[in-house]
Amino acid sequence: VSQSRYCVVEEEEIASLDVAIAGLDPDIATAIKMRFYEDATLEEIGKTFGVTATSAARMVKRGLTALRESIDG
């Protein structure tokens, strides 16, 4: 399998993930983007939302759960 074929599949998966993220609650979507796109710590995410790192971790976990459900159908 050629590398260009992997790139096409990866681009499709990324597009699908972006659509799923857009369907999340805006705060949860922001937390997910911060954690995985910007490599923010849970403390940084917590500061953004005025919550503890533990609460930020819960936000991220809820988002990941919702994304799995959305993508897996």
PDB file of N, CA, C and O in Angstrom:
ATOM      1  N   VAL A   1       0.858  -1.177   0.000  1.00  0.00           N
ATOM      2  CA  VAL A   1       0.000   0.000   0.000  1.00  0.00           C
ATOM      3  C   VAL A   1       0.893   1.225   0.000  1.00  0.00           C
ATOM      4  O   VAL A   1       1.827   1.335   0.779  1.00  0.00           O
ATOM      5  N   SER A   2       0.600   2.144  -0.859  1.00  0.00           N
ATOM      6  CA  SER A   2       1.445   3.323  -0.991  1.00  0.00           C
ATOM      7  C   SER A   2       1.201   4.306   0.152  1.00  0.00           C
ATOM      8  O   SER A   2       0.138   4.330   0.773  1.00  0.00           O
ATOM      9  N   GLN A   3       2.209   5.150   0.384  1.00  0.00           N
ATOM     10  CA  GLN A   3       2.106   6.151   1.434  1.00  0.00           C
ATOM     11  C   GLN A   3       1.006   7.163   1.107  1.00  0.00           C
ATOM     12  O   GLN A   3       0.317   7.624   1.998  1.00  0.00           O
ATOM     13  N   SER A   4       0.811   7.486  -0.170  1.00  0.00           N
ATOM     14  CA  SER A   4      -0.222   8.460  -0.538  1.00  0.00           C
ATOM     15  C   SER A   4      -1.614   7.937  -0.196  1.00  0.00           C
ATOM     16  O   SER A   4      -2.495   8.700   0.175  1.00  0.00           O
ATOM     17  N   ARG A   5      -1.799   6.626  -0.288  1.00  0.00           N
ATOM     18  CA  ARG A   5      -3.093   6.040   0.084  1.00  0.00           C
ATOM     19  C   ARG A   5      -3.338   6.207   1.575  1.00  0.00           C
ATOM     20  O   ARG A   5      -4.449   6.496   2.001  1.00  0.00           O
ATOM     21  N   TYR A   6      -2.275   6.030   2.384  1.00  0.00           N
ATOM     22  CA  TYR A   6      -2.417   6.255   3.823  1.00  0.00           C
ATOM     23  C   TYR A   6      -2.787   7.701   4.115  1.00  0.00           C
ATOM     24  O   TYR A   6      -3.593   7.974   4.993  1.00  0.00           O
ATOM     25  N   CYS A   7      -2.208   8.622   3.363  1.00  0.00           N
ATOM     26  CA  CYS A   7      -2.500  10.039   3.566  1.00  0.00           C
ATOM     27  C   CYS A   7      -3.966  10.344   3.291  1.00  0.00           C
ATOM     28  O   CYS A   7      -4.589  11.108   4.014  1.00  0.00           O
ATOM     29  N   VAL A   8      -4.530   9.739   2.255  1.00  0.00           N
ATOM     30  CA  VAL A   8      -5.940   9.955   1.915  1.00  0.00           C
ATOM     31  C   VAL A   8      -6.826   9.419   3.031  1.00  0.00           C
ATOM     32  O   VAL A   8      -7.762  10.090   3.473  1.00  0.00           O
ATOM     33  N   VAL A   9      -6.535   8.222   3.512  1.00  0.00           N
ATOM     34  CA  VAL A   9      -7.321   7.638   4.601  1.00  0.00           C
ATOM     35  C   VAL A   9      -7.206   8.516   5.836  1.00  0.00           C
ATOM     36  O   VAL A   9      -8.196   8.829   6.486  1.00  0.00           O
ATOM     37  N   GLU A  10      -5.997   8.942   6.148  1.00  0.00           N
ATOM     38  CA  GLU A  10      -5.794   9.788   7.318  1.00  0.00           C
ATOM     39  C   GLU A  10      -6.564  11.098   7.183  1.00  0.00           C
ATOM     40  O   GLU A  10      -7.190  11.546   8.135  1.00  0.00           O
ATOM     41  N   GLU A  11      -6.545  11.710   6.010  1.00  0.00           N
ATOM     42  CA  GLU A  11      -7.286  12.958   5.797  1.00  0.00           C
ATOM     43  C   GLU A  11      -8.784  12.742   5.985  1.00  0.00           C
ATOM     44  O   GLU A  11      -9.465  13.588   6.565  1.00  0.00           O
ATOM     45  N   GLU A  12      -9.303  11.619   5.519  1.00  0.00           N
ATOM     46  CA  GLU A  12     -10.728  11.313   5.692  1.00  0.00           C
ATOM     47  C   GLU A  12     -11.062  11.124   7.168  1.00  0.00           C
ATOM     48  O   GLU A  12     -12.094  11.591   7.637  1.00  0.00           O
ATOM     49  N   GLU A  13     -10.182  10.443   7.888  1.00  0.00           N
ATOM     50  CA  GLU A  13     -10.403  10.228   9.315  1.00  0.00           C
ATOM     51  C   GLU A  13     -10.361  11.556  10.074  1.00  0.00           C
ATOM     52  O   GLU A  13     -11.173  11.787  10.964  1.00  0.00           O
ATOM     53  N   ILE A  14      -9.431  12.412   9.716  1.00  0.00           N
ATOM     54  CA  ILE A  14      -9.330  13.714  10.355  1.00  0.00           C
ATOM     55  C   ILE A  14     -10.574  14.543  10.075  1.00  0.00           C
ATOM     56  O   ILE A  14     -11.126  15.189  10.976  1.00  0.00           O
ATOM     57  N   ALA A  15     -11.050  14.511   8.843  1.00  0.00           N
ATOM     58  CA  ALA A  15     -12.264  15.255   8.484  1.00  0.00           C
ATOM     59  C   ALA A  15     -13.458  14.738   9.281  1.00  0.00           C
ATOM     60  O   ALA A  15     -14.267  15.526   9.793  1.00  0.00           O
ATOM     61  N   SER A  16     -13.555  13.426   9.420  1.00  0.00           N
ATOM     62  CA  SER A  16     -14.638  12.821  10.189  1.00  0.00           C
ATOM     63  C   SER A  16     -14.550  13.232  11.660  1.00  0.00           C
ATOM     64  O   SER A  16     -15.559  13.545  12.294  1.00  0.00           O
ATOM     65  N   LEU A  17     -13.348  13.252  12.184  1.00  0.00           N
ATOM     66  CA  LEU A  17     -13.134  13.653  13.572  1.00  0.00           C
ATOM     67  C   LEU A  17     -13.481  15.121  13.774  1.00  0.00           C
ATOM     68  O   LEU A  17     -14.124  15.485  14.759  1.00  0.00           O
ATOM     69  N   ASP A  18     -13.103  15.965  12.836  1.00  0.00           N
ATOM     70  CA  ASP A  18     -13.428  17.389  12.929  1.00  0.00           C
ATOM     71  C   ASP A  18     -14.939  17.615  12.955  1.00  0.00           C
ATOM     72  O   ASP A  18     -15.436  18.459  13.708  1.00  0.00           O
ATOM     73  N   VAL A  19     -15.667  16.861  12.141  1.00  0.00           N
ATOM     74  CA  VAL A  19     -17.130  16.971  12.125  1.00  0.00           C
ATOM     75  C   VAL A  19     -17.699  16.535  13.471  1.00  0.00           C
ATOM     76  O   VAL A  19     -18.587  17.192  14.038  1.00  0.00           O
ATOM     77  N   ALA A  20     -17.174  15.440  14.009  1.00  0.00           N
ATOM     78  CA  ALA A  20     -17.647  14.944  15.303  1.00  0.00           C
ATOM     79  C   ALA A  20     -17.354  15.951  16.409  1.00  0.00           C
ATOM     80  O   ALA A  20     -18.202  16.199  17.272  1.00  0.00           O
ATOM     81  N   ILE A  21     -16.176  16.556  16.391  1.00  0.00           N
ATOM     82  CA  ILE A  21     -15.828  17.554  17.403  1.00  0.00           C
ATOM     83  C   ILE A  21     -16.749  18.759  17.299  1.00  0.00           C
ATOM     84  O   ILE A  21     -17.189  19.304  18.313  1.00  0.00           O
ATOM     85  N   ALA A  22     -17.064  19.169  16.089  1.00  0.00           N
ATOM     86  CA  ALA A  22     -17.950  20.315  15.885  1.00  0.00           C
ATOM     87  C   ALA A  22     -19.345  20.061  16.464  1.00  0.00           C
ATOM     88  O   ALA A  22     -20.046  21.009  16.829  1.00  0.00           O
ATOM     89  N   GLY A  23     -19.732  18.797  16.587  1.00  0.00           N
ATOM     90  CA  GLY A  23     -21.036  18.461  17.136  1.00  0.00           C
ATOM     91  C   GLY A  23     -21.079  18.408  18.649  1.00  0.00           C
ATOM     92  O   GLY A  23     -22.146  18.238  19.233  1.00  0.00           O
ATOM     93  N   LEU A  24     -19.941  18.575  19.294  1.00  0.00           N
ATOM     94  CA  LEU A  24     -19.884  18.546  20.756  1.00  0.00           C
ATOM     95  C   LEU A  24     -20.327  19.884  21.342  1.00  0.00           C
ATOM     96  O   LEU A  24     -20.326  20.912  20.660  1.00  0.00           O
ATOM     97  N   ASP A  25     -20.651  19.865  22.618  1.00  0.00           N
ATOM     98  CA  ASP A  25     -20.847  21.101  23.364  1.00  0.00           C
ATOM     99  C   ASP A  25     -19.602  21.971  23.148  1.00  0.00           C
ATOM    100  O   ASP A  25     -18.478  21.452  23.171  1.00  0.00           O
ATOM    101  N   PRO A  26     -19.779  23.264  22.919  1.00  0.00           N
ATOM    102  CA  PRO A  26     -18.623  24.110  22.601  1.00  0.00           C
ATOM    103  C   PRO A  26     -17.490  24.073  23.628  1.00  0.00           C
ATOM    104  O   PRO A  26     -16.314  24.051  23.256  1.00  0.00           O
ATOM    105  N   ASP A  27     -17.819  24.046  24.919  1.00  0.00           N
ATOM    106  CA  ASP A  27     -16.766  23.981  25.941  1.00  0.00           C
ATOM    107  C   ASP A  27     -16.015  22.653  25.880  1.00  0.00           C
ATOM    108  O   ASP A  27     -14.787  22.611  26.004  1.00  0.00           O
ATOM    109  N   ILE A  28     -16.753  21.570  25.680  1.00  0.00           N
ATOM    110  CA  ILE A  28     -16.123  20.248  25.583  1.00  0.00           C
ATOM    111  C   ILE A  28     -15.241  20.190  24.339  1.00  0.00           C
ATOM    112  O   ILE A  28     -14.121  19.685  24.386  1.00  0.00           O
ATOM    113  N   ALA A  29     -15.738  20.733  23.232  1.00  0.00           N
ATOM    114  CA  ALA A  29     -14.948  20.758  21.996  1.00  0.00           C
ATOM    115  C   ALA A  29     -13.654  21.543  22.198  1.00  0.00           C
ATOM    116  O   ALA A  29     -12.580  21.113  21.759  1.00  0.00           O
ATOM    117  N   THR A  30     -13.749  22.673  22.877  1.00  0.00           N
ATOM    118  CA  THR A  30     -12.560  23.480  23.142  1.00  0.00           C
ATOM    119  C   THR A  30     -11.575  22.709  24.004  1.00  0.00           C
ATOM    120  O   THR A  30     -10.365  22.718  23.747  1.00  0.00           O
ATOM    121  N   ALA A  31     -12.067  22.024  25.029  1.00  0.00           N
ATOM    122  CA  ALA A  31     -11.197  21.232  25.900  1.00  0.00           C
ATOM    123  C   ALA A  31     -10.489  20.131  25.113  1.00  0.00           C
ATOM    124  O   ALA A  31      -9.288  19.899  25.287  1.00  0.00           O
ATOM    125  N   ILE A  32     -11.216  19.456  24.233  1.00  0.00           N
ATOM    126  CA  ILE A  32     -10.628  18.397  23.404  1.00  0.00           C
ATOM    127  C   ILE A  32      -9.549  18.979  22.489  1.00  0.00           C
ATOM    128  O   ILE A  32      -8.451  18.439  22.377  1.00  0.00           O
ATOM    129  N   LYS A  33      -9.865  20.089  21.835  1.00  0.00           N
ATOM    130  CA  LYS A  33      -8.895  20.717  20.933  1.00  0.00           C
ATOM    131  C   LYS A  33      -7.653  21.168  21.693  1.00  0.00           C
ATOM    132  O   LYS A  33      -6.530  20.995  21.215  1.00  0.00           O
ATOM    133  N   MET A  34      -7.864  21.762  22.865  1.00  0.00           N
ATOM    134  CA  MET A  34      -6.714  22.208  23.658  1.00  0.00           C
ATOM    135  C   MET A  34      -5.827  21.027  24.039  1.00  0.00           C
ATOM    136  O   MET A  34      -4.605  21.089  23.928  1.00  0.00           O
ATOM    137  N   ARG A  35      -6.449  19.937  24.476  1.00  0.00           N
ATOM    138  CA  ARG A  35      -5.691  18.785  24.972  1.00  0.00           C
ATOM    139  C   ARG A  35      -4.940  18.079  23.853  1.00  0.00           C
ATOM    140  O   ARG A  35      -3.775  17.727  24.007  1.00  0.00           O
ATOM    141  N   PHE A  36      -5.599  17.847  22.736  1.00  0.00           N
ATOM    142  CA  PHE A  36      -5.007  16.992  21.710  1.00  0.00           C
ATOM    143  C   PHE A  36      -4.435  17.740  20.504  1.00  0.00           C
ATOM    144  O   PHE A  36      -3.574  17.205  19.821  1.00  0.00           O
ATOM    145  N   TYR A  37      -4.902  18.945  20.238  1.00  0.00           N
ATOM    146  CA  TYR A  37      -4.345  19.706  19.123  1.00  0.00           C
ATOM    147  C   TYR A  37      -3.261  20.672  19.594  1.00  0.00           C
ATOM    148  O   TYR A  37      -2.304  20.929  18.886  1.00  0.00           O
ATOM    149  N   GLU A  38      -3.462  21.222  20.801  1.00  0.00           N
ATOM    150  CA  GLU A  38      -2.528  22.214  21.321  1.00  0.00           C
ATOM    151  C   GLU A  38      -1.618  21.654  22.416  1.00  0.00           C
ATOM    152  O   GLU A  38      -0.781  22.370  22.943  1.00  0.00           O
ATOM    153  N   ASP A  39      -1.848  20.394  22.795  1.00  0.00           N
ATOM    154  CA  ASP A  39      -1.051  19.708  23.816  1.00  0.00           C
ATOM    155  C   ASP A  39      -1.090  20.437  25.161  1.00  0.00           C
ATOM    156  O   ASP A  39      -0.105  20.466  25.893  1.00  0.00           O
ATOM    157  N   ALA A  40      -2.233  21.030  25.484  1.00  0.00           N
ATOM    158  CA  ALA A  40      -2.396  21.739  26.750  1.00  0.00           C
ATOM    159  C   ALA A  40      -2.498  20.739  27.896  1.00  0.00           C
ATOM    160  O   ALA A  40      -3.011  19.628  27.735  1.00  0.00           O
ATOM    161  N   THR A  41      -2.019  21.146  29.052  1.00  0.00           N
ATOM    162  CA  THR A  41      -2.148  20.312  30.244  1.00  0.00           C
ATOM    163  C   THR A  41      -3.569  20.442  30.790  1.00  0.00           C
ATOM    164  O   THR A  41      -4.300  21.390  30.455  1.00  0.00           O
ATOM    165  N   LEU A  42      -3.924  19.523  31.665  1.00  0.00           N
ATOM    166  CA  LEU A  42      -5.238  19.608  32.301  1.00  0.00           C
ATOM    167  C   LEU A  42      -5.327  20.859  33.168  1.00  0.00           C
ATOM    168  O   LEU A  42      -6.395  21.472  33.276  1.00  0.00           O
ATOM    169  N   GLU A  43      -4.215  21.257  33.749  1.00  0.00           N
ATOM    170  CA  GLU A  43      -4.190  22.488  34.542  1.00  0.00           C
ATOM    171  C   GLU A  43      -4.482  23.704  33.661  1.00  0.00           C
ATOM    172  O   GLU A  43      -5.245  24.594  34.044  1.00  0.00           O
ATOM    173  N   GLU A  44      -3.897  23.738  32.467  1.00  0.00           N
ATOM    174  CA  GLU A  44      -4.142  24.851  31.539  1.00  0.00           C
ATOM    175  C   GLU A  44      -5.594  24.879  31.081  1.00  0.00           C
ATOM    176  O   GLU A  44      -6.210  25.949  30.997  1.00  0.00           O
ATOM    177  N   ILE A  45      -6.132  23.713  30.801  1.00  0.00           N
ATOM    178  CA  ILE A  45      -7.538  23.638  30.392  1.00  0.00           C
ATOM    179  C   ILE A  45      -8.422  24.099  31.544  1.00  0.00           C
ATOM    180  O   ILE A  45      -9.359  24.877  31.354  1.00  0.00           O
ATOM    181  N   GLY A  46      -8.105  23.641  32.736  1.00  0.00           N
ATOM    182  CA  GLY A  46      -8.862  24.057  33.915  1.00  0.00           C
ATOM    183  C   GLY A  46      -8.852  25.561  34.105  1.00  0.00           C
ATOM    184  O   GLY A  46      -9.892  26.171  34.386  1.00  0.00           O
ATOM    185  N   LYS A  47      -7.689  26.180  33.947  1.00  0.00           N
ATOM    186  CA  LYS A  47      -7.593  27.635  34.087  1.00  0.00           C
ATOM    187  C   LYS A  47      -8.461  28.349  33.056  1.00  0.00           C
ATOM    188  O   LYS A  47      -9.100  29.358  33.355  1.00  0.00           O
ATOM    189  N   THR A  48      -8.497  27.820  31.840  1.00  0.00           N
ATOM    190  CA  THR A  48      -9.310  28.421  30.779  1.00  0.00           C
ATOM    191  C   THR A  48     -10.782  28.467  31.171  1.00  0.00           C
ATOM    192  O   THR A  48     -11.478  29.446  30.897  1.00  0.00           O
ATOM    193  N   PHE A  49     -11.244  27.410  31.831  1.00  0.00           N
ATOM    194  CA  PHE A  49     -12.662  27.310  32.185  1.00  0.00           C
ATOM    195  C   PHE A  49     -12.953  27.648  33.642  1.00  0.00           C
ATOM    196  O   PHE A  49     -14.097  27.571  34.078  1.00  0.00           O
ATOM    197  N   GLY A  50     -11.911  27.996  34.402  1.00  0.00           N
ATOM    198  CA  GLY A  50     -12.111  28.342  35.804  1.00  0.00           C
ATOM    199  C   GLY A  50     -12.494  27.148  36.660  1.00  0.00           C
ATOM    200  O   GLY A  50     -13.297  27.291  37.593  1.00  0.00           O
ATOM    201  N   VAL A  51     -11.935  25.985  36.322  1.00  0.00           N
ATOM    202  CA  VAL A  51     -12.219  24.758  37.074  1.00  0.00           C
ATOM    203  C   VAL A  51     -10.894  24.085  37.450  1.00  0.00           C
ATOM    204  O   VAL A  51      -9.834  24.471  36.974  1.00  0.00           O
ATOM    205  N   THR A  52     -10.976  23.065  38.266  1.00  0.00           N
ATOM    206  CA  THR A  52      -9.784  22.330  38.667  1.00  0.00           C
ATOM    207  C   THR A  52      -9.308  21.431  37.524  1.00  0.00           C
ATOM    208  O   THR A  52     -10.054  21.168  36.565  1.00  0.00           O
ATOM    209  N   ALA A  53      -8.092  20.947  37.647  1.00  0.00           N
ATOM    210  CA  ALA A  53      -7.554  20.004  36.666  1.00  0.00           C
ATOM    211  C   ALA A  53      -8.397  18.732  36.635  1.00  0.00           C
ATOM    212  O   ALA A  53      -8.601  18.148  35.568  1.00  0.00           O
ATOM    213  N   THR A  54      -8.917  18.328  37.783  1.00  0.00           N
ATOM    214  CA  THR A  54      -9.772  17.138  37.843  1.00  0.00           C
ATOM    215  C   THR A  54     -11.049  17.347  37.033  1.00  0.00           C
ATOM    216  O   THR A  54     -11.476  16.466  36.279  1.00  0.00           O
ATOM    217  N   SER A  55     -11.639  18.525  37.176  1.00  0.00           N
ATOM    218  CA  SER A  55     -12.843  18.831  36.392  1.00  0.00           C
ATOM    219  C   SER A  55     -12.519  18.908  34.906  1.00  0.00           C
ATOM    220  O   SER A  55     -13.311  18.466  34.064  1.00  0.00           O
ATOM    221  N   ALA A  56     -11.355  19.459  34.576  1.00  0.00           N
ATOM    222  CA  ALA A  56     -10.930  19.514  33.173  1.00  0.00           C
ATOM    223  C   ALA A  56     -10.762  18.101  32.625  1.00  0.00           C
ATOM    224  O   ALA A  56     -11.152  17.825  31.483  1.00  0.00           O
ATOM    225  N   ALA A  57     -10.201  17.209  33.420  1.00  0.00           N
ATOM    226  CA  ALA A  57     -10.036  15.814  32.991  1.00  0.00           C
ATOM    227  C   ALA A  57     -11.391  15.177  32.714  1.00  0.00           C
ATOM    228  O   ALA A  57     -11.549  14.424  31.741  1.00  0.00           O
ATOM    229  N   ARG A  58     -12.368  15.496  33.543  1.00  0.00           N
ATOM    230  CA  ARG A  58     -13.720  14.959  33.325  1.00  0.00           C
ATOM    231  C   ARG A  58     -14.316  15.503  32.032  1.00  0.00           C
ATOM    232  O   ARG A  58     -15.003  14.783  31.304  1.00  0.00           O
ATOM    233  N   MET A  59     -14.080  16.788  31.751  1.00  0.00           N
ATOM    234  CA  MET A  59     -14.571  17.382  30.501  1.00  0.00           C
ATOM    235  C   MET A  59     -13.983  16.644  29.300  1.00  0.00           C
ATOM    236  O   MET A  59     -14.703  16.290  28.366  1.00  0.00           O
ATOM    237  N   VAL A  60     -12.674  16.426  29.346  1.00  0.00           N
ATOM    238  CA  VAL A  60     -11.997  15.738  28.246  1.00  0.00           C
ATOM    239  C   VAL A  60     -12.536  14.315  28.109  1.00  0.00           C
ATOM    240  O   VAL A  60     -12.831  13.862  26.993  1.00  0.00           O
ATOM    241  N   LYS A  61     -12.720  13.639  29.230  1.00  0.00           N
ATOM    242  CA  LYS A  61     -13.230  12.261  29.186  1.00  0.00           C
ATOM    243  C   LYS A  61     -14.642  12.225  28.600  1.00  0.00           C
ATOM    244  O   LYS A  61     -14.951  11.364  27.772  1.00  0.00           O
ATOM    245  N   ARG A  62     -15.492  13.154  29.010  1.00  0.00           N
ATOM    246  CA  ARG A  62     -16.850  13.215  28.436  1.00  0.00           C
ATOM    247  C   ARG A  62     -16.791  13.452  26.937  1.00  0.00           C
ATOM    248  O   ARG A  62     -17.543  12.854  26.168  1.00  0.00           O
ATOM    249  N   GLY A  63     -15.891  14.320  26.528  1.00  0.00           N
ATOM    250  CA  GLY A  63     -15.738  14.591  25.104  1.00  0.00           C
ATOM    251  C   GLY A  63     -15.272  13.374  24.328  1.00  0.00           C
ATOM    252  O   GLY A  63     -15.792  13.071  23.256  1.00  0.00           O
ATOM    253  N   LEU A  64     -14.294  12.661  24.874  1.00  0.00           N
ATOM    254  CA  LEU A  64     -13.798  11.463  24.200  1.00  0.00           C
ATOM    255  C   LEU A  64     -14.883  10.392  24.101  1.00  0.00           C
ATOM    256  O   LEU A  64     -15.014   9.729  23.067  1.00  0.00           O
ATOM    257  N   THR A  65     -15.656  10.247  25.156  1.00  0.00           N
ATOM    258  CA  THR A  65     -16.761   9.283  25.150  1.00  0.00           C
ATOM    259  C   THR A  65     -17.776   9.648  24.054  1.00  0.00           C
ATOM    260  O   THR A  65     -18.205   8.789  23.279  1.00  0.00           O
ATOM    261  N   ALA A  66     -18.130  10.926  23.991  1.00  0.00           N
ATOM    262  CA  ALA A  66     -19.088  11.388  22.985  1.00  0.00           C
ATOM    263  C   ALA A  66     -18.522  11.197  21.572  1.00  0.00           C
ATOM    264  O   ALA A  66     -19.253  10.794  20.658  1.00  0.00           O
ATOM    265  N   LEU A  67     -17.231  11.456  21.402  1.00  0.00           N
ATOM    266  CA  LEU A  67     -16.620  11.264  20.081  1.00  0.00           C
ATOM    267  C   LEU A  67     -16.645   9.803  19.664  1.00  0.00           C
ATOM    268  O   LEU A  67     -16.957   9.476  18.522  1.00  0.00           O
ATOM    269  N   ARG A  68     -16.318   8.913  20.602  1.00  0.00           N
ATOM    270  CA  ARG A  68     -16.352   7.477  20.280  1.00  0.00           C
ATOM    271  C   ARG A  68     -17.746   7.053  19.851  1.00  0.00           C
ATOM    272  O   ARG A  68     -17.919   6.324  18.881  1.00  0.00           O
ATOM    273  N   GLU A  69     -18.749   7.518  20.583  1.00  0.00           N
ATOM    274  CA  GLU A  69     -20.137   7.167  20.267  1.00  0.00           C
ATOM    275  C   GLU A  69     -20.530   7.730  18.900  1.00  0.00           C
ATOM    276  O   GLU A  69     -21.206   7.052  18.120  1.00  0.00           O
ATOM    277  N   SER A  70     -20.108   8.929  18.620  1.00  0.00           N
ATOM    278  CA  SER A  70     -20.428   9.572  17.346  1.00  0.00           C
ATOM    279  C   SER A  70     -19.772   8.867  16.164  1.00  0.00           C
ATOM    280  O   SER A  70     -20.405   8.636  15.137  1.00  0.00           O
ATOM    281  N   ILE A  71     -18.511   8.516  16.337  1.00  0.00           N
ATOM    282  CA  ILE A  71     -17.764   7.907  15.251  1.00  0.00           C
ATOM    283  C   ILE A  71     -18.135   6.434  15.059  1.00  0.00           C
ATOM    284  O   ILE A  71     -18.302   5.970  13.938  1.00  0.00           O
ATOM    285  N   ASP A  72     -18.317   5.726  16.169  1.00  0.00           N
ATOM    286  CA  ASP A  72     -18.632   4.294  16.082  1.00  0.00           C
ATOM    287  C   ASP A  72     -20.093   4.061  15.720  1.00  0.00           C
ATOM    288  O   ASP A  72     -20.452   2.984  15.278  1.00  0.00           O
ATOM    289  N   GLY A  73     -20.903   5.084  15.902  1.00  0.00           N
ATOM    290  CA  GLY A  73     -22.310   4.976  15.523  1.00  0.00           C
ATOM    291  C   GLY A  73     -23.080   4.245  16.530  1.00  0.00           C
ATOM    292  O   GLY A  73     -24.006   3.645  16.594  1.00  0.00           O
TER     293      GLY A  73
END
